[in-house]
Coordinates of C-alpha atoms and ligand atoms in Angstrom, one line a residue:
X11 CA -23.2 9.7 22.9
X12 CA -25.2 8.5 19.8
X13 CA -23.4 6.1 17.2
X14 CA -22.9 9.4 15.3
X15 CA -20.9 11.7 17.9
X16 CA -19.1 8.4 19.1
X17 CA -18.0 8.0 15.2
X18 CA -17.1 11.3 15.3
X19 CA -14.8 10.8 18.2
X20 CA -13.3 7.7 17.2
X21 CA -12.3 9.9 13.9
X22 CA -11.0 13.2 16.2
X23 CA -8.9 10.9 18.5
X24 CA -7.4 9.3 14.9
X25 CA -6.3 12.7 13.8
X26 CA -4.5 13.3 16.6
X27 CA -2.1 10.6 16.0
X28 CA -2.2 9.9 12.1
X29 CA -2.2 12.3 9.5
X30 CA -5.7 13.0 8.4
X31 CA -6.8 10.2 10.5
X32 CA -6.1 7.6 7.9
X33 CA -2.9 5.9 6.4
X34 CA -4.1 6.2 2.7
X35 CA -5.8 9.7 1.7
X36 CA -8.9 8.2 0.0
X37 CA -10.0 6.5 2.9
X38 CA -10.8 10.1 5.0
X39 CA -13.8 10.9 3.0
X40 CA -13.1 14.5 2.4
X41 CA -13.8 15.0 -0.9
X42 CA -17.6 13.2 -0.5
X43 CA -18.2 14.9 3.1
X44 CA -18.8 13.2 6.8
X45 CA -16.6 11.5 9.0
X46 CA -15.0 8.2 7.6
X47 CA -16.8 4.8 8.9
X48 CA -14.4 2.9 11.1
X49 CA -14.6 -0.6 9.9
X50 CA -14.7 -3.4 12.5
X51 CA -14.6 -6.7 10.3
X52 CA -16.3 -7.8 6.6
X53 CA -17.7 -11.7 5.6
X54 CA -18.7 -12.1 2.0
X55 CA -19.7 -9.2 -0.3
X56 CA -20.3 -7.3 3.8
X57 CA -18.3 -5.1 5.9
X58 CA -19.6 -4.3 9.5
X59 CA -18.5 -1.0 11.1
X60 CA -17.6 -0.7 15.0
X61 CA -21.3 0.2 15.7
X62 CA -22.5 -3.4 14.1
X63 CA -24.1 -1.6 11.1
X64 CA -23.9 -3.6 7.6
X65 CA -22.9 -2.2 4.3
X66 CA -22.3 -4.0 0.8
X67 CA -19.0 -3.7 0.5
X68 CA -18.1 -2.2 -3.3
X69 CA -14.8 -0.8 -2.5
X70 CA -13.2 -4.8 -1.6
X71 CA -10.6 -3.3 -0.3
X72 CA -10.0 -1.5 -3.3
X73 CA -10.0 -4.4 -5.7
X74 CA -8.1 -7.5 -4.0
X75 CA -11.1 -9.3 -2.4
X76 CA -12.6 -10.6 -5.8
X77 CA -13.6 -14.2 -3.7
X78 CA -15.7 -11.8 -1.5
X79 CA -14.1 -11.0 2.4
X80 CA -12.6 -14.0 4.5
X81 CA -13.3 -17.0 2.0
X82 CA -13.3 -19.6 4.3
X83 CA -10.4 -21.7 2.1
X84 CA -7.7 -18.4 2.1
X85 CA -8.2 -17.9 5.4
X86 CA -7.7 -21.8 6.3
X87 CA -4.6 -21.4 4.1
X88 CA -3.0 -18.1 6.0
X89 CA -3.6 -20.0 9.3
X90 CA -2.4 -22.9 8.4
X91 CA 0.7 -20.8 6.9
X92 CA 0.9 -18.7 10.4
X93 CA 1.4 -21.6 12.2
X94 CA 4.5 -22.2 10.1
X95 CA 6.4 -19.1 10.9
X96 CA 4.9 -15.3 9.9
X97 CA 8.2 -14.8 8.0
X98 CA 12.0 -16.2 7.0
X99 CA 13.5 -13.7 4.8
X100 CA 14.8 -16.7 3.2
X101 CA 13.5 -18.6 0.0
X102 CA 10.4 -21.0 0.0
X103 CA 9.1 -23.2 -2.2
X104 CA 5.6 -21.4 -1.7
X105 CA 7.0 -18.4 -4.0
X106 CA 8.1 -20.7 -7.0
X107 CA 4.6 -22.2 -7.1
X108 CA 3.0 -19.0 -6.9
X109 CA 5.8 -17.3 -9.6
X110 CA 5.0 -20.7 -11.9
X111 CA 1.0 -19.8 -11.4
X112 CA 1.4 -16.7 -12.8
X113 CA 3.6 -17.6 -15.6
X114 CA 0.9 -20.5 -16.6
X115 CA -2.2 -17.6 -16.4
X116 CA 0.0 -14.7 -18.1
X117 CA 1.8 -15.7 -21.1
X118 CA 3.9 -12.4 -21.1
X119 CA 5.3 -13.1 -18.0
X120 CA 7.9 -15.2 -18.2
X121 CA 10.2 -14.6 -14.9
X122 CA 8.2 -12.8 -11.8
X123 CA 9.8 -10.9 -8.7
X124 CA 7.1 -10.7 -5.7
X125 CA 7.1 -7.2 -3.8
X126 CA 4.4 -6.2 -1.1
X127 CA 3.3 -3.3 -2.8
X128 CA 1.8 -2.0 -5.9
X129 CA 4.1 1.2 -6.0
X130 CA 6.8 -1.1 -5.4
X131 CA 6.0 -2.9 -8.4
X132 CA 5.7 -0.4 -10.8
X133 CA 8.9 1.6 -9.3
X134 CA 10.9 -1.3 -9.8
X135 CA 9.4 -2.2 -12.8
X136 CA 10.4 1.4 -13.9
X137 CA 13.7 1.1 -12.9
X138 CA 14.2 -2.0 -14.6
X139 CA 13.4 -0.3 -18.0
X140 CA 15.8 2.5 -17.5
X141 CA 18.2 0.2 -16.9
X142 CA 17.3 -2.0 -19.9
X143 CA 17.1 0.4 -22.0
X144 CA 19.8 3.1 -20.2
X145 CA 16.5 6.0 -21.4
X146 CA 15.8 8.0 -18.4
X147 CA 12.3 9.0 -19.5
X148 CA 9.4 7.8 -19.1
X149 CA 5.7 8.3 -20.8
X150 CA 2.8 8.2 -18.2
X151 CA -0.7 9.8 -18.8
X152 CA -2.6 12.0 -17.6
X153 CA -4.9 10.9 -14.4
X154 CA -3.2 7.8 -14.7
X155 CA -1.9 6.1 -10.9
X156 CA 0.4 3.8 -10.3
X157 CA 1.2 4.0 -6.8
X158 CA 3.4 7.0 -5.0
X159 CA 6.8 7.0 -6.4
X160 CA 7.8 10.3 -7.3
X161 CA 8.2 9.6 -10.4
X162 CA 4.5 8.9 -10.7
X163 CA 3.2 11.8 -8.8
X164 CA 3.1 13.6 -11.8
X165 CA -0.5 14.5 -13.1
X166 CA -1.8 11.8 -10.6
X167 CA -5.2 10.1 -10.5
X168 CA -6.5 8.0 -7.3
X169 CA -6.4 10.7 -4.6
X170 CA -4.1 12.9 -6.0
X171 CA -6.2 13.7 -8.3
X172 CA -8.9 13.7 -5.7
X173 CA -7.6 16.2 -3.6
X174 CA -6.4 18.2 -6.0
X175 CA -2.3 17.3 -6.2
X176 CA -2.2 15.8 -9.3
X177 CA 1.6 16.9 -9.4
X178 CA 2.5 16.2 -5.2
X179 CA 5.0 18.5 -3.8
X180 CA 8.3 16.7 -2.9
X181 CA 9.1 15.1 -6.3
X182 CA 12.3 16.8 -7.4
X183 CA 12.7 18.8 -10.9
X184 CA 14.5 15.8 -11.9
X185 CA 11.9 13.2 -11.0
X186 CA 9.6 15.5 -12.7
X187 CA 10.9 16.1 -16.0
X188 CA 11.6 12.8 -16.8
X189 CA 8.2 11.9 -16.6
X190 CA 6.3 12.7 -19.8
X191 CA 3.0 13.5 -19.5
X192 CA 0.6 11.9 -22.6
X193 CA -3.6 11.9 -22.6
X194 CA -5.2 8.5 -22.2
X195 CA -6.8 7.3 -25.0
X196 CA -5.2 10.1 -27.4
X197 CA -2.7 8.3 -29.6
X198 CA -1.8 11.4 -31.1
X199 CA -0.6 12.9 -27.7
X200 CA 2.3 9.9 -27.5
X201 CA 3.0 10.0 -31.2
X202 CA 4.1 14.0 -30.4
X203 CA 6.2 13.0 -26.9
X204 CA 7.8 10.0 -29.6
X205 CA 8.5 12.4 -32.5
X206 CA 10.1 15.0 -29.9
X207 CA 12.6 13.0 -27.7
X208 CA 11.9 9.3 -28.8
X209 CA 15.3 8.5 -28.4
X210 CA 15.1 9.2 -24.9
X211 CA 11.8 7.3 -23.8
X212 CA 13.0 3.8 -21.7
X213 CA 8.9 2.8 -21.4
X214 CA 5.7 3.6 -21.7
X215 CA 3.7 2.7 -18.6
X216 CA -0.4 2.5 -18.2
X217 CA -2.9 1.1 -16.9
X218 CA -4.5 -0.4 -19.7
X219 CA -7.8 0.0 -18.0
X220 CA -8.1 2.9 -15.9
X221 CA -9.0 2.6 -12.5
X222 CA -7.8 5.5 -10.6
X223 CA -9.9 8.5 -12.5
X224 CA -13.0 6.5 -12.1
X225 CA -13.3 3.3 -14.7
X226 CA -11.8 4.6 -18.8
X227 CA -11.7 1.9 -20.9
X228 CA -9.0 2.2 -23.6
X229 CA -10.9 2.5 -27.3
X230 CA -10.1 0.7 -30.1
X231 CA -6.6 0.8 -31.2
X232 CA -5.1 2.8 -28.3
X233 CA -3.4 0.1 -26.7
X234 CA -2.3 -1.6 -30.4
X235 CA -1.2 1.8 -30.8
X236 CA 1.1 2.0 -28.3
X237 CA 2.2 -1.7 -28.8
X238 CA 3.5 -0.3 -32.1
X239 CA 4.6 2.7 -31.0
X240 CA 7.0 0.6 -28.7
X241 CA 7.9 -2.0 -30.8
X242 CA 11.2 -1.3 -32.8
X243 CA 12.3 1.9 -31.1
X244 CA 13.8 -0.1 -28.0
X245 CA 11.3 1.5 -25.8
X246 CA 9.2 -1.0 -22.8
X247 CA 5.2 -1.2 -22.4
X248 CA 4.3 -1.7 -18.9
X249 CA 0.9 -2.3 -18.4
X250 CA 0.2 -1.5 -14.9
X251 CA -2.3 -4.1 -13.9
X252 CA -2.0 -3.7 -10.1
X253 CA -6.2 -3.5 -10.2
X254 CA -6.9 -5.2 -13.4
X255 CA -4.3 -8.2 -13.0
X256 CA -6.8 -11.3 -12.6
X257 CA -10.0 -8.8 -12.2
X258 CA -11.4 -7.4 -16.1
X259 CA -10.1 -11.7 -16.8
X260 CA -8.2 -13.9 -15.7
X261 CA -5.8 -12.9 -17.9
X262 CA -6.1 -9.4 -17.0
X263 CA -6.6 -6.3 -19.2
X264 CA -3.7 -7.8 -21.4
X265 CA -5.6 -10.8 -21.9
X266 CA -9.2 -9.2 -22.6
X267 CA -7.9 -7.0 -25.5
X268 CA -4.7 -9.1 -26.8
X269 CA -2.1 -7.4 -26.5
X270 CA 1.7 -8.4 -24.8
X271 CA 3.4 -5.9 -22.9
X272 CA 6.9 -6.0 -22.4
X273 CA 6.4 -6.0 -18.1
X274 CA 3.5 -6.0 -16.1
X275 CA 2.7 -5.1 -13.1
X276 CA 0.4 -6.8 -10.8
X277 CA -0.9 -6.7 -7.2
X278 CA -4.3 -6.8 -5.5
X279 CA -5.7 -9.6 -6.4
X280 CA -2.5 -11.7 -6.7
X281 CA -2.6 -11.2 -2.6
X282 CA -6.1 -12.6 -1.5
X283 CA -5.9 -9.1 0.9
X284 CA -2.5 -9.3 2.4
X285 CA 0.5 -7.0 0.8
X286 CA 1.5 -9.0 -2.1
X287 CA 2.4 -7.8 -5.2
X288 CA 4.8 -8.3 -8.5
X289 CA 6.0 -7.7 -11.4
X290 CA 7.4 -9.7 -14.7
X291 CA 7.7 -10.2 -17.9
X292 CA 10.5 -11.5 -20.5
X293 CA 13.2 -13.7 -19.0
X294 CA 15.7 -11.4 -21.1
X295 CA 14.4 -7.9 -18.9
X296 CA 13.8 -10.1 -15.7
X297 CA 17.2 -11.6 -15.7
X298 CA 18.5 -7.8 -16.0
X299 CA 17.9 -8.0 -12.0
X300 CA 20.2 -8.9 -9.0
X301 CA 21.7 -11.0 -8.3
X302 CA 21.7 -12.4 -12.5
X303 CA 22.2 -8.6 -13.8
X304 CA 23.0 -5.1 -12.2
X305 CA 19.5 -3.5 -11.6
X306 CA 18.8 -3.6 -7.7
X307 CA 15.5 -4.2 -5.9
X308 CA 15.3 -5.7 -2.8
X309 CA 12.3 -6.3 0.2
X310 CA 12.7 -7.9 3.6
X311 CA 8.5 -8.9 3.5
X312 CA 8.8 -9.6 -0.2
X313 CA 7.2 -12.9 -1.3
X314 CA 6.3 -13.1 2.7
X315 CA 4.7 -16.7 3.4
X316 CA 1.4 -15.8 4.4
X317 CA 1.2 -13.1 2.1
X318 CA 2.1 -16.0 -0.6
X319 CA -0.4 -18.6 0.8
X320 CA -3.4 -15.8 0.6
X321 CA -2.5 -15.6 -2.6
X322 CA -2.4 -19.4 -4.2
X323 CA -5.5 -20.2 -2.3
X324 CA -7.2 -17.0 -4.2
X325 CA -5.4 -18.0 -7.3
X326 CA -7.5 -20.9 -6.6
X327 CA -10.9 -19.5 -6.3
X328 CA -10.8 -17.2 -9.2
X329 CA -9.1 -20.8 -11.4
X330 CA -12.3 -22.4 -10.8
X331 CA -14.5 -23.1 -14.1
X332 CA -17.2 -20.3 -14.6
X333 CA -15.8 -18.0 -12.1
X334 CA -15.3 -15.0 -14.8
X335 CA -18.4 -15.6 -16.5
X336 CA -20.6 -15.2 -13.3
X337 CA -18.6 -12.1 -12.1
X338 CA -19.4 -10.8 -15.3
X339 CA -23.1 -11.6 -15.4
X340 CA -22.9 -10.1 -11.8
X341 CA -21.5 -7.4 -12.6
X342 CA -23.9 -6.7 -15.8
X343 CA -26.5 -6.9 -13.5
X344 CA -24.9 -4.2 -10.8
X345 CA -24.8 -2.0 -14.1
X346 CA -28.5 -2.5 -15.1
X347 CA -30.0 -2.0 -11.9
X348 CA -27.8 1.1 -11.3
X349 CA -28.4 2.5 -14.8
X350 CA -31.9 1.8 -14.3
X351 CA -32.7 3.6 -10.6
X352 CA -30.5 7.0 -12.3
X353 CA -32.5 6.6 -15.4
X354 CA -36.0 7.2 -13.3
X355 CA -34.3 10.7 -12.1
X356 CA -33.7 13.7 -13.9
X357 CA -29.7 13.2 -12.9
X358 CA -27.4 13.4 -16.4
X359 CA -24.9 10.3 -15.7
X360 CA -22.7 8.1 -17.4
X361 CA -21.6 4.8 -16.2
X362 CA -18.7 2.8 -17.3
X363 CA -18.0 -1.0 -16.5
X364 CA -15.0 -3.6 -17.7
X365 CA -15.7 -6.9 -15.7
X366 CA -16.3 -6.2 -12.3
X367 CA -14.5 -2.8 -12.0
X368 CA -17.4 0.4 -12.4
X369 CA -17.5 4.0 -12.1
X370 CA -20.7 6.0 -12.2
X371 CA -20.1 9.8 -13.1
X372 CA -22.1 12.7 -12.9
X373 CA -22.0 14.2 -16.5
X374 CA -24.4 14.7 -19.7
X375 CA -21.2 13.2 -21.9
X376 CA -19.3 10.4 -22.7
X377 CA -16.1 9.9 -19.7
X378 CA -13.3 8.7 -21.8
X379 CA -10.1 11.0 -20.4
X380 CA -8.7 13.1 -18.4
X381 CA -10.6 16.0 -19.1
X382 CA -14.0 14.5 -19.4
X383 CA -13.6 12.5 -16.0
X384 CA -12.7 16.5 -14.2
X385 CA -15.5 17.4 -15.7
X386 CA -18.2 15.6 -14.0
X387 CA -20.2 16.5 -11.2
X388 CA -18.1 15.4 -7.8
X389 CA -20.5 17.3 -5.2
X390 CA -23.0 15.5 -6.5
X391 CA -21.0 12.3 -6.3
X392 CA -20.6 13.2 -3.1
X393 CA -24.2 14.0 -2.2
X394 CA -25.2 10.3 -4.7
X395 CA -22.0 8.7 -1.9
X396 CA -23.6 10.0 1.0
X397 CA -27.2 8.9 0.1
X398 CA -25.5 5.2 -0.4
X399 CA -24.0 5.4 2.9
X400 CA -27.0 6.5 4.4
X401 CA -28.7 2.8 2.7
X402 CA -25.9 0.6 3.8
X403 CA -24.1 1.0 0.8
X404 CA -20.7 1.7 0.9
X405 CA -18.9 3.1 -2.5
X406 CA -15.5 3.7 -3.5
X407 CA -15.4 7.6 -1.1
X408 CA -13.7 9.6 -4.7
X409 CA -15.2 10.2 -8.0
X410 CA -11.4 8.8 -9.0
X411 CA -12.3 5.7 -7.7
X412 CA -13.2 2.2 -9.5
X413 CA -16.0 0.4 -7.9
X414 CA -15.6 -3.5 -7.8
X415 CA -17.8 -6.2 -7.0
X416 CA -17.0 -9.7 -5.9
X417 CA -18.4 -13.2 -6.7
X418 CA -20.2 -12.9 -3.4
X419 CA -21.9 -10.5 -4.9
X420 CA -24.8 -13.0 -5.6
X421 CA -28.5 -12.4 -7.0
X422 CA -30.0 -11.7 -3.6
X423 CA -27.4 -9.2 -2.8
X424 CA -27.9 -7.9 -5.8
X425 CA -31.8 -7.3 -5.4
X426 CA -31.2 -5.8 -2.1
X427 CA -28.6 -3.4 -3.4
X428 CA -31.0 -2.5 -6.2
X429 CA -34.1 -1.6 -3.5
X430 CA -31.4 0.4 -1.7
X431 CA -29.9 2.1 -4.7
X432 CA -33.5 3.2 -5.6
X433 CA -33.7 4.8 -2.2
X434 CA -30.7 6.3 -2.6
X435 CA -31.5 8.0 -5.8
X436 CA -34.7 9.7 -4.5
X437 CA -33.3 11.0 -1.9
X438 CA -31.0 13.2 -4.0
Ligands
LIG1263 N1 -5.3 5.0 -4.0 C1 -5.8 3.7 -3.7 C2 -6.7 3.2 -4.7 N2 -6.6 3.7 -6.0 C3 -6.5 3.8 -2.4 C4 -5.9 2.8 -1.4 C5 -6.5 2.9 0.0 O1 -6.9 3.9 0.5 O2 -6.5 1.9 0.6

């Protein structure tokens, strides 16, 4: 067997045993054609499949490995934390330093509860605000992901989106009509779902730079908007920051355009790569949780010790003077070279960057919502996907998909990536 019919294998014998062969949708490759790669281990800004091929890694495990894969201290840190115990399920002092880290980057958080999962974070985070507020409803927006509680699976991005269940089967009439549905970057649309049932609305929750229909950065005054829209009517923002928490700043999306939510949610990079997450804000809504107030949340694994230690020795990395400004002048770079090798074709595309999180669509027009992400080009996303793969380039598999580099990302990566990308594009 060739290293193409042994893939191919590999991927049958999965499905036998694992729904779709994978154990997130994304990762099967089905709406960008061919059989997943099955990765064997990554180093730097590389991963390596089973077959030893190299590929520059853009995906990072979809945003947490902003130090690059493996850095040598985080890895020192989780060993030296493994040898300790792999878990208690009893308090550590690990989990107050990491809680006080976060409070000293992320002035809006004030008291932090550590979780192993996005979604846990933001359904938890969800629940606290119905409980603050005792509102049943909340306002999401359209393509908008944060993770698969049911009461997000409504109009979905990531791979709901993807596959084409923005709204998932499963999530009750209930769960579903106490989520209202708004458009991203259309004040207008919240202002309508405010006039009509206001007094109903517990929070607002977004992701305040979108990630999961492809990259949408908010414009001007949509995120003050909804700050004001919030602010007197005893209604919660949540800025879900699960990928842009210590990624578009340090400080996060919150940080980059000013404004305070009332919780945020973070995960990703908080976790150097192992399941950490969280979520925090005012000491007044925080202190509405067990065992200080009534609203439950609870997690064997949560604020697990190696989990923890991946994440202070990231915390770490990404503290160091000039780390943001190089990502960023990396990730300019990424941009130009990209927007430079589709330039030289006749291909109509659009590409749109925050920090080190990028999406390249397929379309003649500006990508700003919901509607304009649908309406690029995904088979040729996939065809532009496959081309990369092809070079040893290896891309977020979903036009709903941010692309994020790392600081290992470095000039001669970067030149290579270029040559490769130009390759890429004439092949099309
Ligand atoms: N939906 C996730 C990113 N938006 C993908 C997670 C994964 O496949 O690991």
């Amino acid at each position: 067997m060739n290293n193409v019919e042994e893939n191919t294998a590999r991927y049958d014998r999965a499905r036998k045993v694992i729904p779709g062969g994978v154990n997130s949708p994304v990762r099967a490759f089905k709406s960008v054609g061919g059989t997943p790669v099955f990765i064997d281990r990554a180093r730097g800004p590389y991963l390596y499949d089973t077959d030893g091929k190299e590929y520059v890694d853009f995906v990072l495990s979809w945003g947490p490995m902003i130090a690059g894969h493996a850095p040598e201290s985080v890895v020192d840190a989780v060993r030296a934390a493994a040898e300790k115990g792999l878990s208690f399920g009893a308090v550590t002092e690990a989990e107050t330093q990491i809680a006080e880290r976060i409070r000293g980057i992320l002035p809006s958080v004030e008291k932090v509860r550590l979780v192993c999962s996005g979604t846990e974070a933001t359904m938890a985070a969800v629940r606290l605000a119905r409980g603050a507020t005792a509102r049943e409803k909340i306002v999401k927006f359209r393509g908008c992901y944060h993770g698969h509680g049911d009461s997000f699976l409504v109009q979905a991005g990531s791979g709901a989106l993807t596959f084409g269940n923005p709204s998932s089967p499963g999530v009750t009439r209930g769960a579903a009509q106490d989520t209202l549905i708004a458009e991203f970057n259309d004040l207008g649309s919240v202002q309508k779902l405010f006039a009509a049932q206001g007094k109903d609305i517990a929070a607002i929750i977004v992701e305040p730079v979108v990630g999961n229909m492809g990259v949408l950065a908010p414009e001007p005054g949509f995120l003050e908007g909804l700050r004001a829209l919030c602010d007197g009517r005893n209604t919660l923002l949540i800025f879900d920051e699960v990928m842009t928490g210590f990624r578009v700043s340090l400080r996060g999306a919150q940080g980059l355009y000013g404004i305070t939510p009332d919780l945020t949610t973070l995960g990703k990079v908080i976790g150097g790569g192992l399941p950490l997450a969280a979520y925090g804000g005012r000491a007044d809504l925080m202190d509405r949780l067990s065992p200080e107030g009534p609203v439950y949340q609870a997690g064997t694994l949560s604020g697990n010790p190696l989990a923890v230690a991946a994440g202070l020795a990231t915390l770490d990395l990404i503290m160091a003077p000039g780390f943001y400004d190089r990502l960023e002048a990396l990730s300019a770079r990424w941009e130009n070279d990209l927007g430079a090798a589709l330039a030289r074709s006749p291909l109509p595309f659009r590409i749109n960057r925050v920090g080190s999180m990028m999406t390249v669509f397929f379309s003649g027009k500006n990508v700003r919502d919901y509607d304009s992400a649908v309406a690029c080009d995904t088979a040729l996303f996939g065809r532009f996907f496959q081309a990369c793969l092809r070079e040893g380039l290896y891309l977020a598999p979903s036009q709903f998909e941010a692309g994020f580099l790392s600081i290992a990302h470095d000039e001669a990566v970067l030149a290579r990536v270029a040559e490769k990308t130009e390759r890429a594009v004439r092949s099309l």
